[in-house]
Amino acid sequence: MSHDVAGALVERFVIDIARAVPVIAVWVHGSLATGDFQLGRSDFDLLAVVAGEVDAVRRREIRRVHEALAADFPVAAKLHCSYLNRDRLADVGVEHPTWAFEELFDRTVSPVIRRELLTDGVALIGPPPTGLVPAVSDQELTRFIRTELDGYWRRVAGRRRLWLRDMWVDAGPLSLARATVTLQGGGMISKREAFPVLLKLGAPAEMVSDIHDRRYGTPRALSPAWRLRRAGLARAFMLDGIDRALALP
């Protein structure tokens, strides 16, 4: 599967969604915008600005578009998109219909996503995010990150069985490293830039290598013994790292 597939998928999505709902703009953020995108491993992080409310009829159309894409492009399961009412962009607390993980639900556009949009966001069609997306102060960004670490990630770190799965071992330490850099005043970094940070934070080298191989190299077969040991290493790193990050001034 080549990057031509990614381009074809995004192009098809833009065409199909513009036919289904009154789209004003489609924006890209995250790794797809910064150049760190890894086909089949990274998510397609998109947002669509829509004229008016996304009502039940429009929700059905959105679902139809995503399900049709998934039928033609298996990698479309990783295409995530929030649908933002143009008239409510200024309300940072509003929840917008979002297609992710092959289902439609409502969620806010977090300060992290808004900062990504304003820093590296790309408009596929329509006007750029600047001027439409509310600015994110450093205080708002760090407050959100602290809440996520102390709430969401601490709860996840407490659930032992989750850490037997690759997805949590991959997501947790990288998220923690990136959050720590931001809390230290270093801005927002990519997942690729987070790997040396993991080592500086004391993450076990064998665990870091394991994560790196799955994202950028060739994943190795994992023995049950290593999977169990890795789960303990990842949880211990997360629990200690969360405490250290939250202790930063």
Short mmCIF file of N, CA and C in Angstrom, two decimals, residues 16-112:
data_model
loop_
_atom_site.label_atom_id
_atom_site.label_comp_id
_atom_site.label_asym_id
_atom_site.label_seq_id
_atom_site.Cartn_x
_atom_site.Cartn_y
_atom_site.Cartn_z
N ASP A 16 -16.83 13.26 -2.00
CA ASP A 16 -18.07 12.62 -1.55
C ASP A 16 -18.74 13.40 -0.43
N ILE A 17 -17.96 13.92 0.52
CA ILE A 17 -18.58 14.62 1.65
C ILE A 17 -19.16 15.97 1.20
N ALA A 18 -18.51 16.59 0.22
CA ALA A 18 -19.02 17.86 -0.29
C ALA A 18 -20.34 17.67 -1.04
N ARG A 19 -20.54 16.48 -1.59
CA ARG A 19 -21.82 16.17 -2.25
C ARG A 19 -22.91 15.83 -1.24
N ALA A 20 -22.50 15.31 -0.10
CA ALA A 20 -23.47 14.82 0.88
C ALA A 20 -23.99 15.90 1.81
N VAL A 21 -23.11 16.83 2.23
CA VAL A 21 -23.50 17.90 3.15
C VAL A 21 -22.89 19.22 2.66
N PRO A 22 -23.45 20.37 3.08
CA PRO A 22 -22.95 21.66 2.59
C PRO A 22 -21.63 22.05 3.25
N VAL A 23 -20.54 21.54 2.72
CA VAL A 23 -19.21 21.75 3.30
C VAL A 23 -18.66 23.12 2.89
N ILE A 24 -18.14 23.85 3.87
CA ILE A 24 -17.49 25.13 3.63
C ILE A 24 -15.98 24.97 3.53
N ALA A 25 -15.44 24.07 4.36
CA ALA A 25 -13.99 23.84 4.37
C ALA A 25 -13.71 22.44 4.88
N VAL A 26 -12.59 21.87 4.46
CA VAL A 26 -12.08 20.62 5.02
C VAL A 26 -10.63 20.86 5.41
N TRP A 27 -10.31 20.59 6.68
CA TRP A 27 -8.97 20.84 7.21
C TRP A 27 -8.30 19.55 7.63
N VAL A 28 -6.99 19.53 7.50
CA VAL A 28 -6.17 18.41 7.94
C VAL A 28 -5.28 18.89 9.09
N HIS A 29 -5.11 18.05 10.11
CA HIS A 29 -4.17 18.34 11.19
C HIS A 29 -3.45 17.06 11.56
N GLY A 30 -2.58 17.14 12.56
CA GLY A 30 -1.85 15.95 13.00
C GLY A 30 -0.78 15.54 12.02
N SER A 31 -0.44 14.25 12.03
CA SER A 31 0.69 13.76 11.24
C SER A 31 0.48 13.93 9.74
N LEU A 32 -0.76 13.92 9.29
CA LEU A 32 -1.03 14.08 7.87
C LEU A 32 -0.65 15.48 7.40
N ALA A 33 -0.70 16.45 8.31
CA ALA A 33 -0.35 17.83 7.97
C ALA A 33 1.14 18.10 8.17
N THR A 34 1.77 17.42 9.12
CA THR A 34 3.16 17.73 9.47
C THR A 34 4.19 16.89 8.71
N GLY A 35 3.73 15.84 8.02
CA GLY A 35 4.67 15.00 7.27
C GLY A 35 5.12 13.77 8.02
N ASP A 36 4.54 13.50 9.19
CA ASP A 36 4.92 12.32 9.98
C ASP A 36 3.94 11.17 9.76
N PHE A 37 3.11 11.26 8.74
CA PHE A 37 2.07 10.27 8.48
C PHE A 37 2.66 8.95 8.02
N GLN A 38 2.17 7.85 8.60
CA GLN A 38 2.59 6.50 8.24
C GLN A 38 1.36 5.71 7.82
N LEU A 39 1.26 5.43 6.53
CA LEU A 39 0.07 4.78 6.00
C LEU A 39 -0.17 3.43 6.67
N GLY A 40 -1.40 3.21 7.10
CA GLY A 40 -1.77 1.98 7.77
C GLY A 40 -1.49 1.99 9.25
N ARG A 41 -0.76 3.02 9.73
CA ARG A 41 -0.41 3.12 11.14
C ARG A 41 -0.92 4.42 11.75
N SER A 42 -0.92 5.49 10.95
CA SER A 42 -1.40 6.78 11.44
C SER A 42 -2.88 6.96 11.11
N ASP A 43 -3.52 7.82 11.90
CA ASP A 43 -4.90 8.20 11.59
C ASP A 43 -4.91 9.35 10.58
N PHE A 44 -5.96 9.40 9.78
CA PHE A 44 -6.24 10.56 8.95
C PHE A 44 -7.05 11.52 9.82
N ASP A 45 -6.46 12.61 10.27
CA ASP A 45 -7.13 13.55 11.18
C ASP A 45 -7.69 14.72 10.38
N LEU A 46 -9.01 14.75 10.23
CA LEU A 46 -9.68 15.74 9.40
C LEU A 46 -10.79 16.44 10.18
N LEU A 47 -11.11 17.63 9.75
CA LEU A 47 -12.29 18.34 10.24
C LEU A 47 -12.98 18.98 9.05
N ALA A 48 -14.31 18.94 9.06
CA ALA A 48 -15.09 19.56 8.00
C ALA A 48 -15.98 20.64 8.62
N VAL A 49 -15.94 21.83 8.04
CA VAL A 49 -16.81 22.92 8.47
C VAL A 49 -18.06 22.89 7.59
N VAL A 50 -19.22 22.87 8.24
CA VAL A 50 -20.49 22.69 7.54
C VAL A 50 -21.38 23.90 7.76
N ALA A 51 -22.12 24.27 6.75
CA ALA A 51 -23.10 25.35 6.88
C ALA A 51 -24.33 24.82 7.60
N GLY A 52 -24.59 25.32 8.80
CA GLY A 52 -25.78 24.92 9.54
C GLY A 52 -25.57 23.70 10.41
N GLU A 53 -26.64 23.32 11.08
CA GLU A 53 -26.62 22.21 12.04
C GLU A 53 -26.49 20.87 11.32
N VAL A 54 -25.77 19.96 11.95
CA VAL A 54 -25.68 18.60 11.43
C VAL A 54 -26.81 17.80 12.08
N ASP A 55 -27.95 17.77 11.40
CA ASP A 55 -29.14 17.14 11.95
C ASP A 55 -29.14 15.64 11.64
N ALA A 56 -30.25 14.98 11.95
CA ALA A 56 -30.33 13.53 11.77
C ALA A 56 -30.14 13.12 10.32
N VAL A 57 -30.69 13.90 9.40
CA VAL A 57 -30.56 13.58 7.98
C VAL A 57 -29.10 13.67 7.55
N ARG A 58 -28.43 14.74 7.95
CA ARG A 58 -27.02 14.90 7.60
C ARG A 58 -26.16 13.85 8.27
N ARG A 59 -26.51 13.44 9.48
CA ARG A 59 -25.76 12.38 10.15
C ARG A 59 -25.83 11.08 9.34
N ARG A 60 -27.01 10.78 8.81
CA ARG A 60 -27.15 9.57 7.99
C ARG A 60 -26.30 9.66 6.74
N GLU A 61 -26.23 10.84 6.14
CA GLU A 61 -25.41 11.03 4.95
C GLU A 61 -23.92 10.88 5.27
N ILE A 62 -23.51 11.43 6.41
CA ILE A 62 -22.11 11.31 6.84
C ILE A 62 -21.74 9.84 7.05
N ARG A 63 -22.61 9.12 7.73
CA ARG A 63 -22.36 7.69 7.96
C ARG A 63 -22.26 6.95 6.62
N ARG A 64 -23.15 7.26 5.70
CA ARG A 64 -23.15 6.60 4.40
C ARG A 64 -21.83 6.84 3.66
N VAL A 65 -21.33 8.08 3.70
CA VAL A 65 -20.06 8.40 3.03
C VAL A 65 -18.91 7.60 3.62
N HIS A 66 -18.83 7.57 4.95
CA HIS A 66 -17.71 6.87 5.58
C HIS A 66 -17.79 5.36 5.36
N GLU A 67 -18.97 4.81 5.42
CA GLU A 67 -19.10 3.37 5.21
C GLU A 67 -18.78 2.99 3.77
N ALA A 68 -19.15 3.84 2.81
CA ALA A 68 -18.83 3.57 1.42
C ALA A 68 -17.32 3.65 1.18
N LEU A 69 -16.67 4.62 1.83
CA LEU A 69 -15.22 4.73 1.70
C LEU A 69 -14.53 3.48 2.26
N ALA A 70 -15.01 3.01 3.40
CA ALA A 70 -14.40 1.83 4.03
C ALA A 70 -14.55 0.59 3.15
N ALA A 71 -15.62 0.54 2.37
CA ALA A 71 -15.83 -0.61 1.49
C ALA A 71 -14.82 -0.62 0.35
N ASP A 72 -14.37 0.58 -0.06
CA ASP A 72 -13.42 0.68 -1.17
C ASP A 72 -11.97 0.83 -0.74
N PHE A 73 -11.77 1.37 0.47
CA PHE A 73 -10.43 1.61 1.00
C PHE A 73 -10.36 1.04 2.41
N PRO A 74 -9.77 -0.13 2.62
CA PRO A 74 -9.68 -0.67 3.98
C PRO A 74 -9.05 0.29 4.98
N VAL A 75 -8.09 1.11 4.52
CA VAL A 75 -7.41 2.04 5.42
C VAL A 75 -8.33 3.18 5.85
N ALA A 76 -9.50 3.30 5.24
CA ALA A 76 -10.46 4.35 5.61
C ALA A 76 -10.99 4.16 7.03
N ALA A 77 -10.75 3.00 7.62
CA ALA A 77 -11.13 2.80 9.03
C ALA A 77 -10.38 3.77 9.93
N LYS A 78 -9.25 4.28 9.45
CA LYS A 78 -8.45 5.23 10.22
C LYS A 78 -8.75 6.69 9.86
N LEU A 79 -9.75 6.92 9.01
CA LEU A 79 -10.10 8.28 8.64
C LEU A 79 -11.12 8.82 9.65
N HIS A 80 -10.69 9.81 10.41
CA HIS A 80 -11.53 10.41 11.44
C HIS A 80 -11.85 11.84 11.06
N CYS A 81 -13.09 12.25 11.27
CA CYS A 81 -13.47 13.61 10.90
C CYS A 81 -14.57 14.12 11.82
N SER A 82 -14.38 15.34 12.34
CA SER A 82 -15.42 16.04 13.08
C SER A 82 -16.11 17.01 12.14
N TYR A 83 -17.40 17.19 12.33
CA TYR A 83 -18.21 18.04 11.46
C TYR A 83 -18.67 19.25 12.26
N LEU A 84 -18.09 20.42 11.95
CA LEU A 84 -18.26 21.61 12.76
C LEU A 84 -19.27 22.55 12.14
N ASN A 85 -20.27 22.92 12.91
CA ASN A 85 -21.25 23.91 12.47
C ASN A 85 -20.55 25.27 12.38
N ARG A 86 -20.54 25.87 11.20
CA ARG A 86 -19.84 27.14 11.00
C ARG A 86 -20.28 28.20 11.99
N ASP A 87 -21.55 28.20 12.37
CA ASP A 87 -22.07 29.23 13.27
C ASP A 87 -21.69 29.01 14.72
N ARG A 88 -21.08 27.86 15.03
CA ARG A 88 -20.75 27.55 16.43
C ARG A 88 -19.25 27.30 16.63
N LEU A 89 -18.44 27.74 15.68
CA LEU A 89 -17.01 27.53 15.79
C LEU A 89 -16.41 28.25 16.99
N ALA A 90 -16.97 29.39 17.36
CA ALA A 90 -16.42 30.19 18.45
C ALA A 90 -16.70 29.57 19.82
N ASP A 91 -17.66 28.65 19.90
CA ASP A 91 -18.03 28.02 21.17
C ASP A 91 -17.15 26.79 21.37
N VAL A 92 -16.09 26.94 22.16
CA VAL A 92 -15.12 25.84 22.30
C VAL A 92 -15.67 24.68 23.13
N GLY A 93 -16.80 24.89 23.80
CA GLY A 93 -17.37 23.82 24.62
C GLY A 93 -18.39 22.97 23.90
N VAL A 94 -18.76 23.36 22.69
CA VAL A 94 -19.81 22.61 21.99
C VAL A 94 -19.25 21.29 21.46
N GLU A 95 -20.09 20.26 21.48
CA GLU A 95 -19.71 18.95 20.96
C GLU A 95 -20.19 18.83 19.51
N HIS A 96 -19.30 18.38 18.65
CA HIS A 96 -19.61 18.26 17.22
C HIS A 96 -19.69 16.79 16.83
N PRO A 97 -20.58 16.46 15.89
CA PRO A 97 -20.62 15.09 15.38
C PRO A 97 -19.26 14.68 14.83
N THR A 98 -18.81 13.51 15.20
CA THR A 98 -17.46 13.05 14.83
C THR A 98 -17.52 11.59 14.40
N TRP A 99 -16.93 11.31 13.25
CA TRP A 99 -16.79 9.92 12.81
C TRP A 99 -15.37 9.46 13.16
N ALA A 100 -15.27 8.47 14.02
CA ALA A 100 -13.98 7.90 14.41
C ALA A 100 -14.21 6.50 14.93
N PHE A 101 -13.23 5.64 14.71
CA PHE A 101 -13.31 4.26 15.18
C PHE A 101 -14.57 3.57 14.64
N GLU A 102 -14.94 3.99 13.41
CA GLU A 102 -16.05 3.38 12.67
C GLU A 102 -17.40 3.57 13.33
N GLU A 103 -17.54 4.71 14.03
CA GLU A 103 -18.85 5.07 14.58
C GLU A 103 -18.99 6.58 14.66
N LEU A 104 -20.24 7.05 14.80
CA LEU A 104 -20.52 8.47 14.85
C LEU A 104 -20.94 8.85 16.27
N PHE A 105 -20.23 9.81 16.85
CA PHE A 105 -20.53 10.27 18.20
C PHE A 105 -20.20 11.75 18.27
N ASP A 106 -20.45 12.36 19.41
CA ASP A 106 -20.21 13.79 19.58
C ASP A 106 -19.03 14.04 20.51
N ARG A 107 -18.19 15.02 20.16
CA ARG A 107 -17.10 15.42 21.04
C ARG A 107 -16.67 16.85 20.69
N THR A 108 -15.98 17.48 21.63
CA THR A 108 -15.48 18.83 21.40
C THR A 108 -14.20 18.79 20.56
N VAL A 109 -13.84 19.95 20.04
CA VAL A 109 -12.54 20.11 19.41
C VAL A 109 -11.59 20.57 20.51
N SER A 110 -10.69 19.70 20.93
CA SER A 110 -9.86 19.96 22.10
C SER A 110 -8.87 21.10 21.84
N PRO A 111 -8.33 21.70 22.90
CA PRO A 111 -7.29 22.72 22.73
C PRO A 111 -6.08 22.20 21.97
N VAL A 112 -5.74 20.92 22.12
CA VAL A 112 -4.61 20.35 21.39
C VAL A 112 -4.89 20.37 19.89
#
